[in-house]
CSV table of C-alpha atoms and ligand atoms in Angstrom, one decimal:
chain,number,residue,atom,x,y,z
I,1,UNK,CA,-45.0,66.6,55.3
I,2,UNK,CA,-43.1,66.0,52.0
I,3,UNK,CA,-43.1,62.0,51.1
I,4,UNK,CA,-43.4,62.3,47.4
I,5,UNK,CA,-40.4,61.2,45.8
I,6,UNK,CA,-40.1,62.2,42.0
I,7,UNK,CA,-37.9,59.9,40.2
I,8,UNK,CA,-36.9,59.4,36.5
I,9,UNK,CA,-39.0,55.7,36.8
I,10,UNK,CA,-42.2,57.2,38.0
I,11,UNK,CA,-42.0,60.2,35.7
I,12,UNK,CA,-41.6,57.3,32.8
I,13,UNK,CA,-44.4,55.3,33.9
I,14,UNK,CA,-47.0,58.4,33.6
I,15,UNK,CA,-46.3,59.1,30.5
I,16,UNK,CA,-46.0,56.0,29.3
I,17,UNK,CA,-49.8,55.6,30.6
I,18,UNK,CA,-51.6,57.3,33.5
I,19,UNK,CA,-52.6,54.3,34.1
I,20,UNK,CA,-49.6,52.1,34.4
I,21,UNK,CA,-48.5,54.9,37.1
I,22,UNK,CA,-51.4,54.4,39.1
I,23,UNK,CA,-51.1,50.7,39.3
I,24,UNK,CA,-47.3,51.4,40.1
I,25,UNK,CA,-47.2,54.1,42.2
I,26,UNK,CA,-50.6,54.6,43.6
I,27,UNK,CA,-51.8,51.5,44.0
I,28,UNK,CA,-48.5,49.8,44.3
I,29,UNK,CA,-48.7,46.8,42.8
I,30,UNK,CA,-45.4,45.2,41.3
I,31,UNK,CA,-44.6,42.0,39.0
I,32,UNK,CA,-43.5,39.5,41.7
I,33,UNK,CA,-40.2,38.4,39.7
I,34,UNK,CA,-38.6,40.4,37.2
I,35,UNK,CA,-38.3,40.1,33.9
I,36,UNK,CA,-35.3,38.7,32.1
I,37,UNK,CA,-33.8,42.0,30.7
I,38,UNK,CA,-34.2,43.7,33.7
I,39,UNK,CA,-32.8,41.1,36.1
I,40,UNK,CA,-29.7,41.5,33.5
I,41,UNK,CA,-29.5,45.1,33.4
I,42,UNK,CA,-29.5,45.2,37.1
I,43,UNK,CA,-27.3,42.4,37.4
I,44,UNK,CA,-24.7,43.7,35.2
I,45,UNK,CA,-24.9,47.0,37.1
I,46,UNK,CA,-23.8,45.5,40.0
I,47,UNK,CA,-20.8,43.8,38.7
I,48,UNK,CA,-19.8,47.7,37.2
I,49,UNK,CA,-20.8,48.7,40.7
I,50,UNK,CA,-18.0,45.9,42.1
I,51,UNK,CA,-15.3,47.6,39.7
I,52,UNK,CA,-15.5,50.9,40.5
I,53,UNK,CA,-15.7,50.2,43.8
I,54,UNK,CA,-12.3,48.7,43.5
I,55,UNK,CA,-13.1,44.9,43.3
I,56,UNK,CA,-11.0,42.7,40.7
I,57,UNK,CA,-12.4,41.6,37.9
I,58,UNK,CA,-12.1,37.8,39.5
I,59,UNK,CA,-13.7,39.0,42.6
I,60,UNK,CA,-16.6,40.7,41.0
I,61,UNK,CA,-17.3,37.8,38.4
I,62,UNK,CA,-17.4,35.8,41.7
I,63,UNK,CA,-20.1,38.1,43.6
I,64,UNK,CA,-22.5,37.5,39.5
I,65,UNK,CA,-21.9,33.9,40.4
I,66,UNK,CA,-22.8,34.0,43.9
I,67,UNK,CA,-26.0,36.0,42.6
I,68,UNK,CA,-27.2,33.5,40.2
I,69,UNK,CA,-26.2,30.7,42.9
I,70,UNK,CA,-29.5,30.4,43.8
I,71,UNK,CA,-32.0,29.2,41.0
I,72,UNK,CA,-35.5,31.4,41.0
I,73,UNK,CA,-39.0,29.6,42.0
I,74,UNK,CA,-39.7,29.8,37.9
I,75,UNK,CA,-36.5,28.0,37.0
I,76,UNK,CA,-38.4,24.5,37.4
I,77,UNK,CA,-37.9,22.9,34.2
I,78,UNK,CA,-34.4,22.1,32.8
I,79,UNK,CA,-34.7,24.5,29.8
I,80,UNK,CA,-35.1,27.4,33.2
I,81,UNK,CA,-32.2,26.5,34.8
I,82,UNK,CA,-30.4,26.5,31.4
I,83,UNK,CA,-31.3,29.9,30.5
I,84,UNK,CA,-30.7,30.9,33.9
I,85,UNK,CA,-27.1,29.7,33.6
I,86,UNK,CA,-26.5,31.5,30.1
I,87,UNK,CA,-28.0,34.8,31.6
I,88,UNK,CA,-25.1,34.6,33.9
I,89,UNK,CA,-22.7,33.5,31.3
I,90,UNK,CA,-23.4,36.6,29.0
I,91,UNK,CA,-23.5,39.0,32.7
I,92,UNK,CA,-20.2,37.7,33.0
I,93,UNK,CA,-18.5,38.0,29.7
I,94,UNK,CA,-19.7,41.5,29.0
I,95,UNK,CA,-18.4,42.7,32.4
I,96,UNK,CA,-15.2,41.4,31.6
I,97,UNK,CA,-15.0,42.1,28.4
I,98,UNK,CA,-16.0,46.1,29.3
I,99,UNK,CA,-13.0,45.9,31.8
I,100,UNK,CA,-10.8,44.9,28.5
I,101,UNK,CA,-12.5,47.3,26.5
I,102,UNK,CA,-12.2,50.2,29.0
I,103,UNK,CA,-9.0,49.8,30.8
I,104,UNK,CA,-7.1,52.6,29.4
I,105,UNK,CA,-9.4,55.2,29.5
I,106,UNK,CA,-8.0,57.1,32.2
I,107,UNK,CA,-10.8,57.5,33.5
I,108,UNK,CA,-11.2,58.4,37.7
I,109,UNK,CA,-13.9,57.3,39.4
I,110,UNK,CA,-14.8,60.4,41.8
I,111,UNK,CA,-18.0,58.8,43.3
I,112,UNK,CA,-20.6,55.8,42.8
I,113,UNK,CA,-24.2,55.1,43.2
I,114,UNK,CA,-24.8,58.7,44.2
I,115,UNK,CA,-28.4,59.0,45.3
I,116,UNK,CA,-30.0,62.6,45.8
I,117,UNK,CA,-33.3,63.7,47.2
I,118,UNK,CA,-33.7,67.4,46.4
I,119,UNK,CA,-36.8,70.1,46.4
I,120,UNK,CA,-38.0,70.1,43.1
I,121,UNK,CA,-38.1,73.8,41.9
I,122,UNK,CA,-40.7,76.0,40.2
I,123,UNK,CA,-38.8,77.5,37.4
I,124,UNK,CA,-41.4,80.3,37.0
I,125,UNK,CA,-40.9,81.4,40.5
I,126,UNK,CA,-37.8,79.5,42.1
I,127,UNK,CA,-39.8,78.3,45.4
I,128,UNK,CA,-39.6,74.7,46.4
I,129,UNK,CA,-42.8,72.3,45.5
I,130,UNK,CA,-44.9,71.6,48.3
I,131,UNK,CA,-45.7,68.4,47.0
I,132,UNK,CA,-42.7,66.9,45.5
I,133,UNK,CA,-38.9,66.2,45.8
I,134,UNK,CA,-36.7,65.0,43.3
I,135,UNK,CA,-34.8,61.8,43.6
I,136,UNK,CA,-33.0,59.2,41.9
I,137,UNK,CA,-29.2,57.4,41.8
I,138,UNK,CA,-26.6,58.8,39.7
I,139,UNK,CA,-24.5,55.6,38.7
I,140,UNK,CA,-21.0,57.7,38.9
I,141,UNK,CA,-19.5,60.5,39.3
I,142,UNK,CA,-16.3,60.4,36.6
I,143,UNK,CA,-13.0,62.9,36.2
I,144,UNK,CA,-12.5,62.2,32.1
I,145,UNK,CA,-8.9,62.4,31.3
I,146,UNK,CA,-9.0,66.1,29.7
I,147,UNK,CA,-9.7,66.8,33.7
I,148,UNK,CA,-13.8,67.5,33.2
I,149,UNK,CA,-16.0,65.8,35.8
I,150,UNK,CA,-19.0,64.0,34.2
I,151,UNK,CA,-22.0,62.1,35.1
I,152,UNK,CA,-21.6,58.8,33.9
I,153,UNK,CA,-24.4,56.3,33.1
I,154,UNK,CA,-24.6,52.5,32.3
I,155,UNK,CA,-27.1,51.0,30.1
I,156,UNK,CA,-27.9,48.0,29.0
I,157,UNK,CA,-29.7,47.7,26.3
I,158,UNK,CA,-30.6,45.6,22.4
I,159,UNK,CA,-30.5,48.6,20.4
I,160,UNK,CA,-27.7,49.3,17.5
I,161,UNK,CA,-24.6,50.9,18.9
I,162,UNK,CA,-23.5,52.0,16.0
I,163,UNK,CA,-22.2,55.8,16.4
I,164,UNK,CA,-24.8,57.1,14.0
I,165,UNK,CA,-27.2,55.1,15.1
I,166,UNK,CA,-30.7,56.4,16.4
I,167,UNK,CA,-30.1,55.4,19.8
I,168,UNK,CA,-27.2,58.2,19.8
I,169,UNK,CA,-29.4,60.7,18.2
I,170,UNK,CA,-32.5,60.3,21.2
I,171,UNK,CA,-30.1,61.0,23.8
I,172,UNK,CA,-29.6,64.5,23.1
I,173,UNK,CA,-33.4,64.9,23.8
I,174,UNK,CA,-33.4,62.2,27.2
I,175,UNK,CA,-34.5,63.5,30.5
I,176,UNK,CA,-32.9,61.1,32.4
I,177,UNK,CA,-29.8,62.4,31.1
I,178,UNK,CA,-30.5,66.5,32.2
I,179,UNK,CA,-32.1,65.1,35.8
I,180,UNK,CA,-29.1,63.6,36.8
I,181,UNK,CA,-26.8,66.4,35.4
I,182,UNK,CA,-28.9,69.1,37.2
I,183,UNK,CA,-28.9,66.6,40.7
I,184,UNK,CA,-24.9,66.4,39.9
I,185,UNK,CA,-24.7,69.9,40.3
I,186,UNK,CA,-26.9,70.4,43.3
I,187,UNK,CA,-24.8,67.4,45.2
I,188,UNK,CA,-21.9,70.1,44.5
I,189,UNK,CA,-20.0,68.4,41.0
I,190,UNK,CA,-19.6,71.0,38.7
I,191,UNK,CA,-20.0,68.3,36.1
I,192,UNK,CA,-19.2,69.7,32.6
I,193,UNK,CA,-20.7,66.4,30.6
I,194,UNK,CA,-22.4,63.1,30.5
I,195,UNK,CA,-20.4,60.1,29.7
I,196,UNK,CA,-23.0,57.0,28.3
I,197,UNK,CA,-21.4,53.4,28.9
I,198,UNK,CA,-23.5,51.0,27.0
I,199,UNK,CA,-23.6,47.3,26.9
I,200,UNK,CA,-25.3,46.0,24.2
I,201,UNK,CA,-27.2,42.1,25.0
I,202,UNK,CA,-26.3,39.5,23.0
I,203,UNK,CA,-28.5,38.7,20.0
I,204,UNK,CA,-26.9,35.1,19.6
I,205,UNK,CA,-27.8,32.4,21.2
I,206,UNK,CA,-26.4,29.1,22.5
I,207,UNK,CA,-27.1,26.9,19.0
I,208,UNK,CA,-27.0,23.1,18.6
I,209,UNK,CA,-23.6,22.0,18.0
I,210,UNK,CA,-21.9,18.2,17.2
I,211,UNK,CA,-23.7,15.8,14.6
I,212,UNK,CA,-26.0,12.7,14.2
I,213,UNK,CA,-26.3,11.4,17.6
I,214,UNK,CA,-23.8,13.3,19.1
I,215,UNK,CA,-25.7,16.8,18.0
I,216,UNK,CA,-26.3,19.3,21.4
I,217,UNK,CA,-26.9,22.1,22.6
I,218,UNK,CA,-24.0,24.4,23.9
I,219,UNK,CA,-23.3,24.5,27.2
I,220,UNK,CA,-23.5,27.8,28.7
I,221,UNK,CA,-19.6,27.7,28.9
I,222,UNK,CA,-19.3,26.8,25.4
I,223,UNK,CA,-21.9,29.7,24.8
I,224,UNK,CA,-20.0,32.4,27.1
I,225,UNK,CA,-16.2,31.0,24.8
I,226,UNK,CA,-18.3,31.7,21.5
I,227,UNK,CA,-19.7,35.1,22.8
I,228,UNK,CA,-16.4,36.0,24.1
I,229,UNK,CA,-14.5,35.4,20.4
I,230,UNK,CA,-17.7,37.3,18.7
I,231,UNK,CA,-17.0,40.5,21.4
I,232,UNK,CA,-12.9,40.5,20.9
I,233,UNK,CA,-14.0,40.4,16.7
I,234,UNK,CA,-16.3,43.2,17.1
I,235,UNK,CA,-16.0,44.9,20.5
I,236,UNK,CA,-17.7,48.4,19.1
I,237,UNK,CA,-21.1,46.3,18.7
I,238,UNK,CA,-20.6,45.3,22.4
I,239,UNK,CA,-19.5,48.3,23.7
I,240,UNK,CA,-19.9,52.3,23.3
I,241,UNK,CA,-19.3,55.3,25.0
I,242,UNK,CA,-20.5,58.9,23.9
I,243,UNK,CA,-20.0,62.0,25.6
I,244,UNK,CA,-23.9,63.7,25.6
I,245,UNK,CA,-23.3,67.0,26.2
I,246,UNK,CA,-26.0,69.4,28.1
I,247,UNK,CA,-26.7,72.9,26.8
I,248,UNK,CA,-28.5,75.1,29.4
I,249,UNK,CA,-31.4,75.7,27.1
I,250,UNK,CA,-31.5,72.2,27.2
I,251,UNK,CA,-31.8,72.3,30.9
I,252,UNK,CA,-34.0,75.1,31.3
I,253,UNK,CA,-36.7,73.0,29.0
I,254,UNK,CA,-35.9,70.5,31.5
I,255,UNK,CA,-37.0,72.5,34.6
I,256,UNK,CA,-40.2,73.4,32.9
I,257,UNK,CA,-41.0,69.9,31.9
I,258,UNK,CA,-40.0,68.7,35.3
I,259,UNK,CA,-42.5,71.0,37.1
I,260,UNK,CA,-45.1,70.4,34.4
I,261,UNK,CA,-45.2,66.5,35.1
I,262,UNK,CA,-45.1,66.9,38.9
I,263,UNK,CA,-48.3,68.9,38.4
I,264,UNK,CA,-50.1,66.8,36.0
I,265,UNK,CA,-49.3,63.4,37.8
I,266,UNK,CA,-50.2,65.5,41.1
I,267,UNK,CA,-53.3,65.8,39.2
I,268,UNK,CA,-54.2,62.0,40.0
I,269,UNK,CA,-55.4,61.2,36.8
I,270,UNK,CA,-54.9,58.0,35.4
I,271,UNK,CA,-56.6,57.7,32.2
I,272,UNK,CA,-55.1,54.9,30.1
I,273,UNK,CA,-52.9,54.9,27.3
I,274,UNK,CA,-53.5,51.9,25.2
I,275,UNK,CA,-51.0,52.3,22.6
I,276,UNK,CA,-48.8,51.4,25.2
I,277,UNK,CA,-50.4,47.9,26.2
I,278,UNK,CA,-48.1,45.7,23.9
I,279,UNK,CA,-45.9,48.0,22.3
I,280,UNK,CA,-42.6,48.1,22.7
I,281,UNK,CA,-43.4,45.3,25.0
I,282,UNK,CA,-46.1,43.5,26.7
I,283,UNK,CA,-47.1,46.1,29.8
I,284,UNK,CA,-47.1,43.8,32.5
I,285,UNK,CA,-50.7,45.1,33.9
I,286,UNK,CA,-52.2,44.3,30.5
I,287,UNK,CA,-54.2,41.3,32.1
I,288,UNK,CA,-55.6,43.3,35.0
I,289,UNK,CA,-56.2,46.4,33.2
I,290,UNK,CA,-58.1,43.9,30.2
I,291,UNK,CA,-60.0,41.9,32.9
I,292,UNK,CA,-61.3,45.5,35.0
I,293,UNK,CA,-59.4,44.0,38.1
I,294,UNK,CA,-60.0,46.2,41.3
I,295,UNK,CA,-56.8,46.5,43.1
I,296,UNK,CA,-57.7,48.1,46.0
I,297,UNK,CA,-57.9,45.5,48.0
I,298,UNK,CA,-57.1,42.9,45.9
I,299,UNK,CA,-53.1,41.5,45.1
I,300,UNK,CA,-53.7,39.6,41.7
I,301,UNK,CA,-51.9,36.2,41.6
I,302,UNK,CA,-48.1,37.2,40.0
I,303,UNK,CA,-47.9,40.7,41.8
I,304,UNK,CA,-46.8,42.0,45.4
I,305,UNK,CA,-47.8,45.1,46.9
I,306,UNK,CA,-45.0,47.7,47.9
I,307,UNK,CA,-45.4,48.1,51.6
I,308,UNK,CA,-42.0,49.8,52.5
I,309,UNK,CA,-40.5,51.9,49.9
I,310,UNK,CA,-42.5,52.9,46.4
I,311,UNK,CA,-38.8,53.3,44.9
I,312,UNK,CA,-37.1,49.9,45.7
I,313,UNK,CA,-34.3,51.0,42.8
I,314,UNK,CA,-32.8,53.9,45.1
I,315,UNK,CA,-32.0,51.6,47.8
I,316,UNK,CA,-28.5,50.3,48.4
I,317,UNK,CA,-27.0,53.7,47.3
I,318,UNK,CA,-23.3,53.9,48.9
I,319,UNK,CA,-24.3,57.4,49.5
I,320,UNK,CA,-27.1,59.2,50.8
I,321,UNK,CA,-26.5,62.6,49.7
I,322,UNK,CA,-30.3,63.3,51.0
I,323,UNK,CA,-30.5,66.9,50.4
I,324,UNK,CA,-27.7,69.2,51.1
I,325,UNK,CA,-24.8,70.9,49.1
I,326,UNK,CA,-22.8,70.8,51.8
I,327,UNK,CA,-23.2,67.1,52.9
I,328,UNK,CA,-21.6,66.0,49.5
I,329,UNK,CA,-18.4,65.1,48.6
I,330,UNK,CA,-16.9,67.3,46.4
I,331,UNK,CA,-13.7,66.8,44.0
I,332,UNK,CA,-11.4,68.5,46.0
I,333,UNK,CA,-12.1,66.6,48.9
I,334,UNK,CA,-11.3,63.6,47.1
I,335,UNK,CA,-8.2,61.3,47.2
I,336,UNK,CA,-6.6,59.2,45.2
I,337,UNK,CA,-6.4,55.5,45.2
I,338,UNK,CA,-5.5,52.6,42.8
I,339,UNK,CA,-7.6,50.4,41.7
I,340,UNK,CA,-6.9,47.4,39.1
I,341,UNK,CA,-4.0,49.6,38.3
I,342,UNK,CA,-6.5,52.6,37.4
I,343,UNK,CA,-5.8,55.4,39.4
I,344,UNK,CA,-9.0,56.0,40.9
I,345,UNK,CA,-10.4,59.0,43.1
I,346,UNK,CA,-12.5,57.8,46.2
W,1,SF4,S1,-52.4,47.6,29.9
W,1,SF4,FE1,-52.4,49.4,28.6
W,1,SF4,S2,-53.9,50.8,29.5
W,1,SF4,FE2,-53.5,49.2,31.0
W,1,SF4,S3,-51.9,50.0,32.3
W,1,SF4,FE3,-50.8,48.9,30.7
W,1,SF4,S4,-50.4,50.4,29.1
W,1,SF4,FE4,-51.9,51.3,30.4
């Protein structure tokens, strides 16, 4: 029977390290808490989620409040529970502020959260792995207003915007990108295009404010008013879209690289990569991996082990699109709806 689920995540963990993916996905040991840019990223993804799903902007700003109602086990100290109130101040202001930014776009939303769970496909010979399917959650399914469908993916991320910028330039290379496009197509979009919504984090910070004996910090409201002002003066530093188009040479290279991973992680090696350990960031096995930690039977103080589900980020799809072109919901079967005076296709 087929249980292996390849996904954009565990592809990235193996070649980020062999290792790493073992730990992750064979082992399946996870950080107990997540970090802070992911909790954001996610976060803010579910506010976007709350718009095109035809909430108002009040009412999803309301569900990121209800979300942070609850303060985490690490937010002990009253610095915590101040930087867990500014995390939701700056969720909050960039979803509103993208709602601004975006609202005449004419843009129709055509279908959200789409998961898919497809065969993965030898290019060489067209049969279905054995081994493997592919899977994964496209974030949207968009009808741009020249009448193309596109996939359409939110990032958050720290990186420069800027429209010449690197971050730009890697896309046209990104797998993520041509895996969702391809699974687009199988799910029955004839998508032409990829639309990339980014968010970019803050980089300031609440600063001290007053003086003598009345200096302060900011609260996170006064924080959210100043980072509100800085996003209305520059809103292109905040927020960017590209269209990333797909060739299908670029696709092809994608199949073969697609069927080439599945075999090598099928492989079961997990030699380790240590230029990975602390660059970009700290990899969070770096202790277990530096102190020979068996995991087998061991959870290490910090970490759960995945009992249910080794892809906890394709649940809560709207969706479940799992496996056939004729299950999904194509354009034409769509209708038309209004949603914060977008017109919007459901
Ligand atoms: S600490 Fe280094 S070698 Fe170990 S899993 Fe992480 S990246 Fe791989």
């Amino acid at each position: 029977m087929i249980t292996n689920l390849l996904t954009h995540s565990r592809m990235a963990s193996y070649k980020t390290c062999p290792r790493k993916h073992h730990f992750e996905y064979v082992a399946a040991i996870r950080r107990d808490i997540d970090g802070a840019p992911l909790r954001m990223g996610s976060a803010l993804h579910e506010g976007l989620d709350a718009l095109k799903g035809g909430l108002s902007l009040d009412e999803a700003c309301q569900q990121v409040y209800l979300n942070y109602a609850t303060l985490p086990a690490w937010a002990n100290t009253d610095e915590a529970v101040e930087e867990w109130a500014v995390e939701c101040e700056i969720v909050v202001r960039l979803l509103t502020a993208w709602q601004w930014r975006w609202a005449d776009s004419r843009i129709q939303i055509v279908a959200t959260e789409q998961a898919f769970d497809l065969p993965l496909v030898n290019p060489a010979t067209g049969a279905a792995s054995r081994t493997w399917r592919i899977a994964g959650k496209i974030d949207a399914i968009v009808r741009l207003a020249d009448g193309r469908l596109a996939v359409m993916e939110h990032k958050t991320t720290s990186d420069d915007l800027a429209p010449d910028s690197d971050y730009w330039r890697r896309l046209r290379v990104d797998q993520q990108i041509s895996h969702y496009f391809l699974a687009a197509r199988a799910l029955g979009y004839d998508v032409q295009t990829v639309l990339y919504d980014c968010l970019k984090k803050p980089g300031i910070r609440p600063k001290l404010i007053g003086k003598g004996e009345d200096k302060r910090r900011e609260t996170a409201r006064e924080y959210g008013d100043r980072l509100t002002l800085d996003i209305a003066e520059r809103p292109d530093h905040y927020l960017a879209r590209q269209e990333i188009p797909r060739l299908e040479s670029d696709l092809d290279e994608f199949r073969s690289e697609l069927w080439d991973i599945g075999k090598a992680i099928a492989e079961g090696r997990a030699y380790r990569n240590t230029n990975a350990c602390v660059s970009p960031y700290r990899c969070a096995y770096l202790d277990i991996c530096s102190s020979n930690i068996d995991v087998t039977n061991t959870v290490p103080s910090g970490f759960v082990r995945l009992t249910s589900s080794l892809h906890p980020e394709l649940a809560g799809a709207t969706h479940d699109s799992s496996t056939h072109n004729s299950t999904a919901q194509t354009p034409a079967d769509a209708t038309v709806t209004s949603v914060n005076g977008q017109a919007v296709v459901v």
